[in-house]
PDB file of C-alpha atoms in Angstrom:
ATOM      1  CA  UNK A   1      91.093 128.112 146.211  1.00 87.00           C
ATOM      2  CA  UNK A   2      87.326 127.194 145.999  1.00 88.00           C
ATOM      3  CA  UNK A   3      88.177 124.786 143.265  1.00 91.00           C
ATOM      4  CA  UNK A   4      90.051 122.932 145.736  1.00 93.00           C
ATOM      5  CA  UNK A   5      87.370 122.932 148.606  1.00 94.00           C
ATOM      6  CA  UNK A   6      85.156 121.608 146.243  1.00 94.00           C
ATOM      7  CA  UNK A   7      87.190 118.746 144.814  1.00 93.00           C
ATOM      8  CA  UNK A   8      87.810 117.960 148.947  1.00 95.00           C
ATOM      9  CA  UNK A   9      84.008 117.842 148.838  1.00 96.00           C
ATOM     10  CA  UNK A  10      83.596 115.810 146.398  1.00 95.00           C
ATOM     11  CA  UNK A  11      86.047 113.562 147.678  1.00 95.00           C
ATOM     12  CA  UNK A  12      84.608 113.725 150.775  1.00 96.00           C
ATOM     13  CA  UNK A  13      81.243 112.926 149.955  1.00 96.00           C
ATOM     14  CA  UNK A  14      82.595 109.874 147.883  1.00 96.00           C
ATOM     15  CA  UNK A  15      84.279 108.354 151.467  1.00 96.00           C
ATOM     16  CA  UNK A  16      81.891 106.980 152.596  1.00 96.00           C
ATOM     17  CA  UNK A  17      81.033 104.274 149.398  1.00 95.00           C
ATOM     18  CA  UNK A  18      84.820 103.515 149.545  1.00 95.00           C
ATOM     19  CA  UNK A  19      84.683 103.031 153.115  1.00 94.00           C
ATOM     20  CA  UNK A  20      81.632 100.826 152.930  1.00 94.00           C
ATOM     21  CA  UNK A  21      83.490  99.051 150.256  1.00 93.00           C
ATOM     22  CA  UNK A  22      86.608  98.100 151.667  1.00 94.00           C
ATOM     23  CA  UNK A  23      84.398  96.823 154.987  1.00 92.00           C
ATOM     24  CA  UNK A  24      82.884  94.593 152.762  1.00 91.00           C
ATOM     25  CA  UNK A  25      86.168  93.500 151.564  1.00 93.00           C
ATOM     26  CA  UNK A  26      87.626  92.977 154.847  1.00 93.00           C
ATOM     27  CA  UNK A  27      84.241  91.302 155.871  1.00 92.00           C
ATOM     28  CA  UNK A  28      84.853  88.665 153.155  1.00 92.00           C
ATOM     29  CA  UNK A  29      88.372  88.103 153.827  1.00 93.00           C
ATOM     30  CA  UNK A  30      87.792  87.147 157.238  1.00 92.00           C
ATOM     31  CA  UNK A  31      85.426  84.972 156.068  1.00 92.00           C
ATOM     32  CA  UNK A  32      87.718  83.142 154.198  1.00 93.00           C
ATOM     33  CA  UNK A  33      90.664  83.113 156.472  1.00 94.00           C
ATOM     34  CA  UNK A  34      88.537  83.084 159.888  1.00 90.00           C
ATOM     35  CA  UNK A  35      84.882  81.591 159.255  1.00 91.00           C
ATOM     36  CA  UNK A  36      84.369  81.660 163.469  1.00 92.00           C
ATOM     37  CA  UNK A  37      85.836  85.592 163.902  1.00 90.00           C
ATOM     38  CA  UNK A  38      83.709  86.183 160.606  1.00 89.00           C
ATOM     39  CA  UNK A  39      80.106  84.384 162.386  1.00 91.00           C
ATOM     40  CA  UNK A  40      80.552  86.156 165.374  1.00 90.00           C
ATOM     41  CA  UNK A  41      80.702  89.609 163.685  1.00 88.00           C
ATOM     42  CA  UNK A  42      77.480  89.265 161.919  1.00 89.00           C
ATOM     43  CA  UNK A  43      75.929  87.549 164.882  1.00 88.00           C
ATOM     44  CA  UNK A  44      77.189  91.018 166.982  1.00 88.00           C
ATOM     45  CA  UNK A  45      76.252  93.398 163.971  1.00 84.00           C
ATOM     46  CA  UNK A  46      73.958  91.547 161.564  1.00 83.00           C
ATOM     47  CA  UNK A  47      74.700  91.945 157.641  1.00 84.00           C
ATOM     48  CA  UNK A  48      75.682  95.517 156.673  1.00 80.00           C
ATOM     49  CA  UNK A  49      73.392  94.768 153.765  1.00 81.00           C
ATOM     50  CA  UNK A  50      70.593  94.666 155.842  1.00 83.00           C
ATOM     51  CA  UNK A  51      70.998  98.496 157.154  1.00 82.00           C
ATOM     52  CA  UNK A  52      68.991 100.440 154.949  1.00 87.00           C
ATOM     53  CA  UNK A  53      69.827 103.972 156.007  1.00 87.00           C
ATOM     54  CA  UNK A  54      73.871 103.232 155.737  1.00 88.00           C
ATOM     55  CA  UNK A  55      73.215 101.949 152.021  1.00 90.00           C
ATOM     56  CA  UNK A  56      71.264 104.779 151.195  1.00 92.00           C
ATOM     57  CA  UNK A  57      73.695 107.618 152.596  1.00 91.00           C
ATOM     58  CA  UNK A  58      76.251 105.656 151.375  1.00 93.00           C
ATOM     59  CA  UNK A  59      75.397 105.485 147.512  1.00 93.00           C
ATOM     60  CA  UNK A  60      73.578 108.737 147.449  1.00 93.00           C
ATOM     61  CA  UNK A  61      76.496 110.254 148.750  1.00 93.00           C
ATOM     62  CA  UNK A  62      78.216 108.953 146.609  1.00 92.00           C
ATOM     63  CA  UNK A  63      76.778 108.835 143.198  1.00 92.00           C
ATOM     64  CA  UNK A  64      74.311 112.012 143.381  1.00 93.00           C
ATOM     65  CA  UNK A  65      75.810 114.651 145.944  1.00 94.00           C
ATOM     66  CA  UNK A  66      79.187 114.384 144.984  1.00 93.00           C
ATOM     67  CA  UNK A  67      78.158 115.636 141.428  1.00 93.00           C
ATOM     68  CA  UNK A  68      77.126 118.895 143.040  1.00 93.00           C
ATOM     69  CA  UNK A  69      80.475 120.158 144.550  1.00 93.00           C
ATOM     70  CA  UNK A  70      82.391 118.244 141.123  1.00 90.00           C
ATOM     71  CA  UNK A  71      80.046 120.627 138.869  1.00 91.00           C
ATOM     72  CA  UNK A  72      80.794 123.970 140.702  1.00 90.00           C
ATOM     73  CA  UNK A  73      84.408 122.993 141.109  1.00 88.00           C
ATOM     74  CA  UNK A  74      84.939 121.866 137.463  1.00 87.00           C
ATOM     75  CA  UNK A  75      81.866 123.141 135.522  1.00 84.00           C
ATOM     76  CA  UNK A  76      82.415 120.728 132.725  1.00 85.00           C
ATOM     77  CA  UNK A  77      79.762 119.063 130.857  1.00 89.00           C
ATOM     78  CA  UNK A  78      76.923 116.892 132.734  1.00 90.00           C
ATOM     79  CA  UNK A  79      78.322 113.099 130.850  1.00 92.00           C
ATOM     80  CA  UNK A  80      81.685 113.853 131.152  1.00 93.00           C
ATOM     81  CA  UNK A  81      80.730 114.644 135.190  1.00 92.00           C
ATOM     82  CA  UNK A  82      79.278 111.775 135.560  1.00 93.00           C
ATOM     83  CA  UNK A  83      81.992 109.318 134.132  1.00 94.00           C
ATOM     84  CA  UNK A  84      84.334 111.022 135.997  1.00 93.00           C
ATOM     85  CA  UNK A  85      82.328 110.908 139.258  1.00 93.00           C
ATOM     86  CA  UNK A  86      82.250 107.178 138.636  1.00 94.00           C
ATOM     87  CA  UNK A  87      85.914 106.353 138.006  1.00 95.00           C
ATOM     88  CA  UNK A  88      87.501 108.684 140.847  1.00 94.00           C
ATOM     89  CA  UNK A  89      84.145 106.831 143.017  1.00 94.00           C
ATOM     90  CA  UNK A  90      85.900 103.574 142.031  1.00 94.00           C
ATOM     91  CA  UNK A  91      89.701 104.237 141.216  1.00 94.00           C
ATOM     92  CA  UNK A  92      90.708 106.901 143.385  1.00 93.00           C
ATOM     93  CA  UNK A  93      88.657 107.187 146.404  1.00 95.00           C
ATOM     94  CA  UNK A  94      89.192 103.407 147.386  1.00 94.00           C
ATOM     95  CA  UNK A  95      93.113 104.361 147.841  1.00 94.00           C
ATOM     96  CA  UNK A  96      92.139 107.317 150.630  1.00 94.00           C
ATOM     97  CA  UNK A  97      89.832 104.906 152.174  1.00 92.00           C
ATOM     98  CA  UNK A  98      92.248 102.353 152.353  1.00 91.00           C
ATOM     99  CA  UNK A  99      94.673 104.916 154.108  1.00 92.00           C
ATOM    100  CA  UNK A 100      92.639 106.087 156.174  1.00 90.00           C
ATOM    101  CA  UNK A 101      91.301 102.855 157.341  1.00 91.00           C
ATOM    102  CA  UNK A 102      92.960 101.248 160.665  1.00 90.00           C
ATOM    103  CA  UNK A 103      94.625  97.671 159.563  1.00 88.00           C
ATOM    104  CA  UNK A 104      93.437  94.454 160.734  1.00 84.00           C
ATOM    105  CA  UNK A 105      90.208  96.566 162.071  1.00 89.00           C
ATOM    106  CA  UNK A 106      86.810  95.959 160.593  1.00 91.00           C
ATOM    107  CA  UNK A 107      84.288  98.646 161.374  1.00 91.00           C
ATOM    108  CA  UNK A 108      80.741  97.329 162.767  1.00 89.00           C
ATOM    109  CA  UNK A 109      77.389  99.257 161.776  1.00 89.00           C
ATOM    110  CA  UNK A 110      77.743 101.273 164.548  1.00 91.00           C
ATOM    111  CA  UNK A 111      80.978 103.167 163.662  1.00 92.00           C
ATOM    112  CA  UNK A 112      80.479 102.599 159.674  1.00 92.00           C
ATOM    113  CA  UNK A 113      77.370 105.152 159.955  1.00 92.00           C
ATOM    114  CA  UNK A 114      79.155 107.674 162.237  1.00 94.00           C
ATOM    115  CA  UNK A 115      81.831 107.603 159.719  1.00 94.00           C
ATOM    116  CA  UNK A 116      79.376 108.375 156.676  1.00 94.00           C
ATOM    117  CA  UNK A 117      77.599 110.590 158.714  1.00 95.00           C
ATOM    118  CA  UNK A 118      80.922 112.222 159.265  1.00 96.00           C
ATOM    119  CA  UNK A 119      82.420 112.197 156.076  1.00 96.00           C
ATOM    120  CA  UNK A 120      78.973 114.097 154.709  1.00 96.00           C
ATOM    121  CA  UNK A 121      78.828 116.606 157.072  1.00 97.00           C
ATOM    122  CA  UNK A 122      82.613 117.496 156.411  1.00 97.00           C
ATOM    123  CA  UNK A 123      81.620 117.049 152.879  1.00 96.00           C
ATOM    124  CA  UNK A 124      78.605 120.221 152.620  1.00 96.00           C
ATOM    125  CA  UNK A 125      81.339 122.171 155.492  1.00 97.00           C
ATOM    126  CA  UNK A 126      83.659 122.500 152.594  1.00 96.00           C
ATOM    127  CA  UNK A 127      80.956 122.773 149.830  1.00 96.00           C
ATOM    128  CA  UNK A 128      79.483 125.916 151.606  1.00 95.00           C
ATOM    129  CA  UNK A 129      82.894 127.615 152.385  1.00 96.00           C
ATOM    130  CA  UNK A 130      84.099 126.970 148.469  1.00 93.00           C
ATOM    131  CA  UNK A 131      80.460 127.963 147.614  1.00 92.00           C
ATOM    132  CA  UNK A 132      81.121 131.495 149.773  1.00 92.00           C
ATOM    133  CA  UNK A 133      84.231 131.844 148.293  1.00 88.00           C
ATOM    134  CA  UNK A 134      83.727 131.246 144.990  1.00 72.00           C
TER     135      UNK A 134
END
């Protein structure tokens, strides 16, 4: 059972990169498809790139923290971790985020950092209950 909570965690903790990626995709596409809709986003929210705290929950969460649950869940070696980390960060994740994304919605700064916010604190809820169970 707490090898599941912590694979949720780790999961969870990865959200939030996923999420931030797919807003970036959708950001892009309605670029291309709607240059006006696309101006008057970043003229309302400004570039996501810009936000420093987002980008630093966002990969820290997801390349560092998530290691933490994925080694007490697993408890495999450190490299093979690590790889893994990065292809469920990149392969799986972005599926989950995709679902659980709203469609033709793109999420401004505002709700893109209560989301990773969120997703975090969901993230060390499940860590310490696997951690108390384990």
């Amino acid at each position: 059972m707490s090898t599941l909570l912590f694979i949720i965690s780790t999961v969870l903790f990865q959200l939030p990169f996923a999420t931030y990626q797919d807003t970036i995709r959708r950001f892009k596409r309605m670029q291309k498809y709607n240059p006006d809709k696309a101006f008057n986003y970043e003229l309302e929210n400004g570039k996501l790139s810009e936000n420093t705290l987002l980008l630093f929950l966002v990969f820290f969460s997801g390349f560092i923290i998530a290691l933490f649950p994925l080694y007490k869940g697993i408890n495999l070696h450190w490299l093979i971790l690590i790889i893994s980390n990065i292809i469920c960060l990149y392969l799986v994740t972005p599926f989950i985020a995709f679902r659980l994304y709203p469609s033709e919605l793109i999420y401004d700064r505002k709700i893109l950092l209560t989301k990773t916010v969120m997703y975090v604190v969901f993230g060390v809820i499940f860590y310490v209950v696997g951690n108390s169970l384990k």
